[in-house]
PDB file of C-alpha atoms in Angstrom:
ATOM      1  CA  MET A   1     -55.338  14.892   2.097  1.00 47.00           C
ATOM      2  CA  SER A   2     -52.283  14.045   3.969  1.00 57.00           C
ATOM      3  CA  GLU A   3     -49.036  14.746   2.157  1.00 74.00           C
ATOM      4  CA  PRO A   4     -48.100  11.977  -0.205  1.00 80.00           C
ATOM      5  CA  ARG A   5     -45.424   9.654   0.769  1.00 87.00           C
ATOM      6  CA  TYR A   6     -44.737   6.868  -1.862  1.00 93.00           C
ATOM      7  CA  PRO A   7     -43.325   3.519  -0.888  1.00 94.00           C
ATOM      8  CA  ASN A   8     -39.376   3.493  -0.203  1.00 96.00           C
ATOM      9  CA  GLU A   9     -38.985   7.171  -1.163  1.00 95.00           C
ATOM     10  CA  SER A  10     -35.921   9.050   0.561  1.00 95.00           C
ATOM     11  CA  SER A  11     -36.169  12.042   2.591  1.00 94.00           C
ATOM     12  CA  GLU A  12     -33.937  13.691  -0.230  1.00 96.00           C
ATOM     13  CA  TYR A  13     -36.725  12.737  -2.870  1.00 96.00           C
ATOM     14  CA  ARG A  14     -39.323  14.111  -0.853  1.00 94.00           C
ATOM     15  CA  ASP A  15     -37.400  17.578  -0.283  1.00 94.00           C
ATOM     16  CA  ALA A  16     -36.746  17.919  -3.891  1.00 96.00           C
ATOM     17  CA  ARG A  17     -40.153  16.987  -5.031  1.00 95.00           C
ATOM     18  CA  ASP A  18     -41.756  19.481  -2.519  1.00 94.00           C
ATOM     19  CA  ALA A  19     -39.300  22.271  -4.025  1.00 96.00           C
ATOM     20  CA  LEU A  20     -40.552  21.348  -7.581  1.00 97.00           C
ATOM     21  CA  LEU A  21     -44.064  21.159  -6.610  1.00 95.00           C
ATOM     22  CA  LYS A  22     -43.818  24.971  -5.887  1.00 97.00           C
ATOM     23  CA  ASP A  23     -42.565  25.523  -9.382  1.00 98.00           C
ATOM     24  CA  GLU A  24     -45.318  23.614 -10.678  1.00 97.00           C
ATOM     25  CA  LYS A  25     -47.826  25.672  -8.893  1.00 97.00           C
ATOM     26  CA  GLU A  26     -46.321  28.700 -10.097  1.00 98.00           C
ATOM     27  CA  LEU A  27     -46.467  27.334 -13.715  1.00 97.00           C
ATOM     28  CA  VAL A  28     -50.154  26.688 -13.306  1.00 96.00           C
ATOM     29  CA  GLU A  29     -50.884  30.220 -12.073  1.00 98.00           C
ATOM     30  CA  LYS A  30     -48.758  31.955 -14.871  1.00 97.00           C
ATOM     31  CA  VAL A  31     -50.870  29.814 -17.461  1.00 95.00           C
ATOM     32  CA  LYS A  32     -53.997  31.174 -15.657  1.00 97.00           C
ATOM     33  CA  SER A  33     -52.706  34.494 -15.490  1.00 98.00           C
ATOM     34  CA  VAL A  34     -51.776  34.500 -19.387  1.00 97.00           C
ATOM     35  CA  ALA A  35     -55.273  33.395 -20.161  1.00 97.00           C
ATOM     36  CA  ALA A  36     -56.882  36.030 -18.086  1.00 98.00           C
ATOM     37  CA  LYS A  37     -54.911  38.693 -19.873  1.00 98.00           C
ATOM     38  CA  ARG A  38     -55.803  36.915 -23.296  1.00 97.00           C
ATOM     39  CA  ARG A  39     -59.593  37.441 -22.346  1.00 97.00           C
ATOM     40  CA  THR A  40     -58.862  41.156 -21.986  1.00 98.00           C
ATOM     41  CA  LEU A  41     -57.768  41.869 -25.547  1.00 98.00           C
ATOM     42  CA  PRO A  42     -59.275  44.641 -27.166  1.00 97.00           C
ATOM     43  CA  LEU A  43     -61.832  43.803 -30.128  1.00 96.00           C
ATOM     44  CA  GLY A  44     -59.713  42.388 -33.107  1.00 98.00           C
ATOM     45  CA  GLY A  45     -60.486  43.221 -36.609  1.00 98.00           C
ATOM     46  CA  GLN A  46     -63.665  42.265 -38.315  1.00 98.00           C
ATOM     47  CA  LEU A  47     -63.625  39.279 -40.455  1.00 98.00           C
ATOM     48  CA  LYS A  48     -62.339  40.117 -43.962  1.00 98.00           C
ATOM     49  CA  GLU A  49     -65.064  38.224 -45.591  1.00 98.00           C
ATOM     50  CA  ASP A  50     -67.531  35.472 -45.122  1.00 98.00           C
ATOM     51  CA  TYR A  51     -65.376  32.942 -46.662  1.00 98.00           C
ATOM     52  CA  VAL A  52     -66.778  29.726 -48.331  1.00 98.00           C
ATOM     53  CA  PHE A  53     -64.982  26.491 -47.512  1.00 98.00           C
ATOM     54  CA  GLN A  54     -65.940  22.813 -48.186  1.00 98.00           C
ATOM     55  CA  TRP A  55     -66.775  20.287 -45.866  1.00 98.00           C
ATOM     56  CA  ALA A  56     -64.337  17.577 -45.612  1.00 98.00           C
ATOM     57  CA  ASN A  57     -65.970  15.048 -43.294  1.00 97.00           C
ATOM     58  CA  ASP A  58     -66.999  11.657 -44.296  1.00 94.00           C
ATOM     59  CA  GLY A  59     -70.519  11.719 -45.741  1.00 94.00           C
ATOM     60  CA  LYS A  60     -70.735  15.369 -46.723  1.00 96.00           C
ATOM     61  CA  ALA A  61     -67.189  16.201 -48.290  1.00 96.00           C
ATOM     62  CA  GLY A  62     -67.445  18.690 -50.927  1.00 97.00           C
ATOM     63  CA  GLN A  63     -70.425  20.462 -49.548  1.00 98.00           C
ATOM     64  CA  ARG A  64     -70.081  24.246 -49.377  1.00 98.00           C
ATOM     65  CA  VAL A  65     -70.303  25.861 -45.981  1.00 98.00           C
ATOM     66  CA  LYS A  66     -69.814  29.484 -45.107  1.00 98.00           C
ATOM     67  CA  PHE A  67     -67.284  30.675 -42.383  1.00 98.00           C
ATOM     68  CA  SER A  68     -70.206  32.251 -40.539  1.00 98.00           C
ATOM     69  CA  GLU A  69     -71.944  28.932 -40.539  1.00 98.00           C
ATOM     70  CA  LEU A  70     -68.973  27.157 -38.625  1.00 98.00           C
ATOM     71  CA  PHE A  71     -70.188  28.777 -35.562  1.00 98.00           C
ATOM     72  CA  GLY A  72     -73.357  26.867 -35.334  1.00 98.00           C
ATOM     73  CA  ASP A  73     -75.320  28.111 -32.325  1.00 98.00           C
ATOM     74  CA  LYS A  74     -71.912  29.341 -30.548  1.00 98.00           C
ATOM     75  CA  ASN A  75     -70.401  32.701 -30.281  1.00 98.00           C
ATOM     76  CA  THR A  76     -66.706  31.544 -30.423  1.00 98.00           C
ATOM     77  CA  LEU A  77     -65.009  29.574 -33.182  1.00 98.00           C
ATOM     78  CA  LEU A  78     -61.685  27.998 -32.758  1.00 98.00           C
ATOM     79  CA  LEU A  79     -60.286  27.328 -36.311  1.00 98.00           C
ATOM     80  CA  TYR A  80     -56.969  25.119 -36.534  1.00 98.00           C
ATOM     81  CA  SER A  81     -55.270  25.444 -39.839  1.00 98.00           C
ATOM     82  CA  PHE A  82     -52.962  22.300 -40.247  1.00 97.00           C
ATOM     83  CA  MET A  83     -50.215  21.683 -42.929  1.00 97.00           C
ATOM     84  CA  TYR A  84     -51.637  19.905 -45.777  1.00 98.00           C
ATOM     85  CA  GLY A  85     -51.266  21.273 -49.332  1.00 97.00           C
ATOM     86  CA  GLN A  86     -52.945  19.823 -52.493  1.00 96.00           C
ATOM     87  CA  ASN A  87     -49.538  18.776 -53.691  1.00 97.00           C
ATOM     88  CA  TRP A  88     -48.402  17.117 -50.521  1.00 98.00           C
ATOM     89  CA  ASP A  89     -47.958  13.388 -50.218  1.00 97.00           C
ATOM     90  CA  ASN A  90     -49.075  13.500 -46.633  1.00 98.00           C
ATOM     91  CA  PRO A  91     -49.931  16.011 -43.997  1.00 98.00           C
ATOM     92  CA  CYS A  92     -47.484  17.355 -41.584  1.00 97.00           C
ATOM     93  CA  PRO A  93     -46.775  14.808 -38.674  1.00 96.00           C
ATOM     94  CA  SER A  94     -46.935  17.405 -36.191  1.00 96.00           C
ATOM     95  CA  CYS A  95     -50.181  18.852 -37.154  1.00 97.00           C
ATOM     96  CA  THR A  96     -51.505  15.448 -37.382  1.00 98.00           C
ATOM     97  CA  SER A  97     -50.540  14.447 -33.908  1.00 97.00           C
ATOM     98  CA  LEU A  98     -52.354  17.434 -32.713  1.00 97.00           C
ATOM     99  CA  VAL A  99     -55.496  16.788 -34.614  1.00 98.00           C
ATOM    100  CA  ASP A 100     -55.297  13.400 -33.429  1.00 98.00           C
ATOM    101  CA  GLY A 101     -55.791  14.928 -29.886  1.00 97.00           C
ATOM    102  CA  PHE A 102     -58.268  17.523 -30.931  1.00 98.00           C
ATOM    103  CA  ASP A 103     -60.624  14.771 -32.428  1.00 98.00           C
ATOM    104  CA  ARG A 104     -60.958  13.221 -28.884  1.00 96.00           C
ATOM    105  CA  SER A 105     -61.358  16.735 -27.278  1.00 97.00           C
ATOM    106  CA  TRP A 106     -63.803  17.964 -29.846  1.00 98.00           C
ATOM    107  CA  TYR A 107     -66.955  16.796 -28.030  1.00 98.00           C
ATOM    108  CA  GLN A 108     -66.124  18.445 -24.725  1.00 98.00           C
ATOM    109  CA  VAL A 109     -64.687  21.807 -26.424  1.00 98.00           C
ATOM    110  CA  SER A 110     -67.924  21.889 -28.566  1.00 98.00           C
ATOM    111  CA  GLN A 111     -70.135  22.130 -25.692  1.00 98.00           C
ATOM    112  CA  ASN A 112     -68.935  25.764 -25.242  1.00 98.00           C
ATOM    113  CA  ALA A 113     -67.147  26.964 -28.687  1.00 98.00           C
ATOM    114  CA  ALA A 114     -67.303  25.533 -32.214  1.00 98.00           C
ATOM    115  CA  PHE A 115     -63.958  23.916 -33.141  1.00 98.00           C
ATOM    116  CA  VAL A 116     -62.860  23.238 -36.478  1.00 98.00           C
ATOM    117  CA  ALA A 117     -59.946  22.202 -38.447  1.00 98.00           C
ATOM    118  CA  ILE A 118     -58.962  23.418 -41.703  1.00 98.00           C
ATOM    119  CA  ALA A 119     -56.448  22.447 -44.524  1.00 98.00           C
ATOM    120  CA  LYS A 120     -55.489  23.738 -47.998  1.00 98.00           C
ATOM    121  CA  ALA A 121     -55.685  20.090 -49.501  1.00 98.00           C
ATOM    122  CA  THR A 122     -58.872  19.006 -51.317  1.00 98.00           C
ATOM    123  CA  PRO A 123     -61.925  17.830 -49.216  1.00 98.00           C
ATOM    124  CA  GLU A 124     -61.362  14.369 -50.485  1.00 98.00           C
ATOM    125  CA  GLN A 125     -57.656  14.455 -49.498  1.00 98.00           C
ATOM    126  CA  ILE A 126     -58.735  15.575 -46.120  1.00 98.00           C
ATOM    127  CA  ARG A 127     -61.634  13.253 -45.771  1.00 98.00           C
ATOM    128  CA  ALA A 128     -59.230  10.174 -46.892  1.00 98.00           C
ATOM    129  CA  TRP A 129     -56.477  11.360 -44.577  1.00 98.00           C
ATOM    130  CA  ALA A 130     -59.231  11.580 -41.582  1.00 98.00           C
ATOM    131  CA  LYS A 131     -60.211   8.004 -42.332  1.00 97.00           C
ATOM    132  CA  LYS A 132     -56.998   6.825 -42.216  1.00 97.00           C
ATOM    133  CA  ARG A 133     -56.158   8.437 -38.784  1.00 98.00           C
ATOM    134  CA  GLY A 134     -59.613   7.429 -37.303  1.00 97.00           C
ATOM    135  CA  TRP A 135     -60.727  11.211 -36.892  1.00 98.00           C
ATOM    136  CA  SER A 136     -64.630  10.781 -36.357  1.00 97.00           C
ATOM    137  CA  GLN A 137     -65.633  13.699 -34.277  1.00 97.00           C
ATOM    138  CA  MET A 138     -63.499  16.760 -35.437  1.00 97.00           C
ATOM    139  CA  ALA A 139     -65.249  19.011 -37.824  1.00 98.00           C
ATOM    140  CA  LEU A 140     -63.040  19.204 -40.854  1.00 98.00           C
ATOM    141  CA  VAL A 141     -63.115  21.797 -43.904  1.00 98.00           C
ATOM    142  CA  SER A 142     -61.049  22.459 -46.977  1.00 98.00           C
ATOM    143  CA  GLY A 143     -59.836  25.953 -47.731  1.00 98.00           C
ATOM    144  CA  HIS A 144     -58.810  24.753 -51.125  1.00 97.00           C
ATOM    145  CA  ASP A 145     -60.645  27.439 -53.137  1.00 96.00           C
ATOM    146  CA  SER A 146     -60.699  30.142 -50.563  1.00 98.00           C
ATOM    147  CA  PRO A 147     -58.129  32.953 -49.603  1.00 98.00           C
ATOM    148  CA  TYR A 148     -58.620  32.327 -45.883  1.00 98.00           C
ATOM    149  CA  GLN A 149     -55.334  30.937 -45.212  1.00 98.00           C
ATOM    150  CA  ALA A 150     -53.553  33.587 -47.036  1.00 98.00           C
ATOM    151  CA  ASP A 151     -55.265  36.592 -45.564  1.00 98.00           C
ATOM    152  CA  TYR A 152     -54.839  35.250 -42.060  1.00 98.00           C
ATOM    153  CA  LYS A 153     -51.378  34.166 -42.270  1.00 96.00           C
ATOM    154  CA  CYS A 154     -51.549  30.544 -42.384  1.00 97.00           C
ATOM    155  CA  GLN A 155     -49.282  29.919 -45.609  1.00 96.00           C
ATOM    156  CA  GLY A 156     -45.991  31.257 -47.153  1.00 94.00           C
ATOM    157  CA  GLU A 157     -45.641  32.482 -50.730  1.00 93.00           C
ATOM    158  CA  SER A 158     -47.900  29.697 -52.192  1.00 95.00           C
ATOM    159  CA  ASP A 159     -50.829  27.413 -51.531  1.00 96.00           C
ATOM    160  CA  ASP A 160     -48.225  24.641 -50.915  1.00 94.00           C
ATOM    161  CA  MET A 161     -46.382  26.575 -48.230  1.00 95.00           C
ATOM    162  CA  GLN A 162     -48.849  26.282 -45.519  1.00 96.00           C
ATOM    163  CA  TRP A 163     -48.266  27.110 -41.619  1.00 95.00           C
ATOM    164  CA  PRO A 164     -49.929  25.796 -38.488  1.00 96.00           C
ATOM    165  CA  VAL A 165     -51.967  28.341 -36.864  1.00 97.00           C
ATOM    166  CA  MET A 166     -54.642  28.340 -34.374  1.00 97.00           C
ATOM    167  CA  HIS A 167     -57.054  31.293 -34.522  1.00 98.00           C
ATOM    168  CA  VAL A 168     -59.951  32.084 -32.499  1.00 98.00           C
ATOM    169  CA  PHE A 169     -62.894  34.289 -33.820  1.00 98.00           C
ATOM    170  CA  ARG A 170     -66.033  35.754 -32.037  1.00 98.00           C
ATOM    171  CA  LYS A 171     -69.464  36.689 -32.988  1.00 98.00           C
ATOM    172  CA  LEU A 172     -70.560  39.903 -31.737  1.00 97.00           C
ATOM    173  CA  GLU A 173     -73.920  41.739 -32.352  1.00 96.00           C
ATOM    174  CA  GLY A 174     -74.123  39.752 -35.609  1.00 95.00           C
ATOM    175  CA  LYS A 175     -70.580  40.435 -37.106  1.00 98.00           C
ATOM    176  CA  ILE A 176     -67.517  38.441 -36.650  1.00 98.00           C
ATOM    177  CA  PHE A 177     -64.274  39.620 -35.372  1.00 98.00           C
ATOM    178  CA  HIS A 178     -60.818  38.119 -34.812  1.00 98.00           C
ATOM    179  CA  PHE A 179     -60.003  37.462 -31.212  1.00 98.00           C
ATOM    180  CA  TRP A 180     -56.577  35.853 -30.976  1.00 98.00           C
ATOM    181  CA  GLY A 181     -54.202  33.885 -33.346  1.00 97.00           C
ATOM    182  CA  THR A 182     -50.777  31.942 -32.561  1.00 96.00           C
ATOM    183  CA  GLU A 183     -47.925  34.134 -33.426  1.00 94.00           C
ATOM    184  CA  LEU A 184     -45.028  32.267 -31.655  1.00 89.00           C
ATOM    185  CA  ALA A 185     -42.825  30.209 -33.618  1.00 82.00           C
ATOM    186  CA  GLY A 186     -42.088  26.425 -32.743  1.00 77.00           C
ATOM    187  CA  ASN A 187     -44.497  24.714 -30.315  1.00 78.00           C
ATOM    188  CA  HIS A 188     -46.930  27.408 -30.520  1.00 87.00           C
ATOM    189  CA  VAL A 189     -49.586  25.489 -29.251  1.00 92.00           C
ATOM    190  CA  ASP A 190     -47.482  23.493 -26.637  1.00 90.00           C
ATOM    191  CA  THR A 191     -50.034  23.738 -23.966  1.00 90.00           C
ATOM    192  CA  VAL A 192     -52.756  21.623 -25.704  1.00 92.00           C
ATOM    193  CA  TRP A 193     -50.347  19.077 -27.445  1.00 94.00           C
ATOM    194  CA  PRO A 194     -50.672  15.861 -25.546  1.00 95.00           C
ATOM    195  CA  TYR A 195     -47.548  14.210 -26.984  1.00 96.00           C
ATOM    196  CA  TRP A 196     -44.722  16.860 -25.721  1.00 95.00           C
ATOM    197  CA  ASN A 197     -46.627  17.498 -22.552  1.00 95.00           C
ATOM    198  CA  LEU A 198     -46.719  13.842 -21.878  1.00 96.00           C
ATOM    199  CA  MET A 199     -42.829  13.396 -22.544  1.00 97.00           C
ATOM    200  CA  ASP A 200     -42.247  16.340 -20.339  1.00 96.00           C
ATOM    201  CA  PHE A 201     -43.233  14.060 -17.267  1.00 97.00           C
ATOM    202  CA  THR A 202     -40.819  11.276 -17.991  1.00 98.00           C
ATOM    203  CA  PRO A 203     -37.222  11.222 -16.724  1.00 97.00           C
ATOM    204  CA  GLU A 204     -35.784  11.324 -20.343  1.00 97.00           C
ATOM    205  CA  GLY A 205     -37.662  14.318 -21.126  1.00 97.00           C
ATOM    206  CA  ARG A 206     -38.653  15.286 -24.863  1.00 95.00           C
ATOM    207  CA  PRO A 207     -36.895  13.592 -27.272  1.00 96.00           C
ATOM    208  CA  ASP A 208     -34.550  15.722 -29.323  1.00 95.00           C
ATOM    209  CA  ILE A 209     -36.426  15.412 -32.645  1.00 92.00           C
ATOM    210  CA  PRO A 210     -38.202  17.789 -34.686  1.00 87.00           C
ATOM    211  CA  THR A 211     -41.575  16.100 -35.066  1.00 90.00           C
ATOM    212  CA  PRO A 212     -43.469  13.341 -33.058  1.00 94.00           C
ATOM    213  CA  PRO A 213     -42.822   9.820 -33.929  1.00 96.00           C
ATOM    214  CA  GLN A 214     -45.192   8.705 -36.741  1.00 96.00           C
ATOM    215  CA  VAL A 215     -46.009   5.519 -38.782  1.00 96.00           C
ATOM    216  CA  PHE A 216     -45.720   7.738 -41.896  1.00 97.00           C
ATOM    217  CA  ARG A 217     -43.424  10.281 -43.673  1.00 95.00           C
ATOM    218  CA  SER A 218     -44.320  13.655 -45.517  1.00 96.00           C
ATOM    219  CA  ARG A 219     -41.677  14.060 -48.069  1.00 95.00           C
ATOM    220  CA  PHE A 220     -42.968  17.160 -49.049  1.00 95.00           C
ATOM    221  CA  LEU A 221     -42.429  18.843 -45.541  1.00 94.00           C
ATOM    222  CA  GLU A 222     -38.794  16.951 -45.367  1.00 92.00           C
ATOM    223  CA  GLU A 223     -37.868  18.517 -48.780  1.00 93.00           C
ATOM    224  CA  HIS A 224     -39.414  21.855 -48.363  1.00 91.00           C
ATOM    225  CA  TYR A 225     -39.405  22.612 -44.628  1.00 86.00           C
ATOM    226  CA  LEU A 226     -37.169  20.335 -42.517  1.00 80.00           C
ATOM    227  CA  ASN A 227     -34.043  19.979 -44.940  1.00 74.00           C
ATOM    228  CA  LYS A 228     -34.170  23.485 -45.992  1.00 63.00           C
ATOM    229  CA  LYS A 229     -30.890  25.394 -45.308  1.00 47.00           C
TER     230      LYS A 229
END
């Protein structure tokens, strides 16, 4: 392909754009490099126990499912814990934004790895929220009666103080091991978050707001997290 030249662009623009292109290429290479290092991590700890969850998808909400069964026929499981406790009025808007995107990516990801979202809310609470948001593909489970979130640092001092965490587990010789988990504060899953990444392409950049725009509020989140001194 020939070098891009768009209608009426100046040489000043093209020179600046070409310089930025070098930075963009370096960024992509850095992301690939970090991913390669991640794949060389030593074997993580063996799963503490074969936790029992409850499905939260429409049609089977409340049915019990073991952690080991979440893998299906895959050897890798991505398990995203989103912030939604039993006593919350609505889930976290940021987590909702992420799962909105995950739901539409689930089919492609699930060809190679199992992909599940979990919350501490009850199966019926999660099912109702999924229906409201139009989540129709993502596998959803409730850890309402499980110690998983506490064991794997997905919550604070109580079941209602939930944290957003992506964990990855792998099956090896019939056993399950922890492979990797998000440990950064803030936008720890930034690279797979459509909203913030798309805003990065705009001249205005990311809005100076704590969570993505939504048509709902999470008063529990506002009172206990966002407005906490």
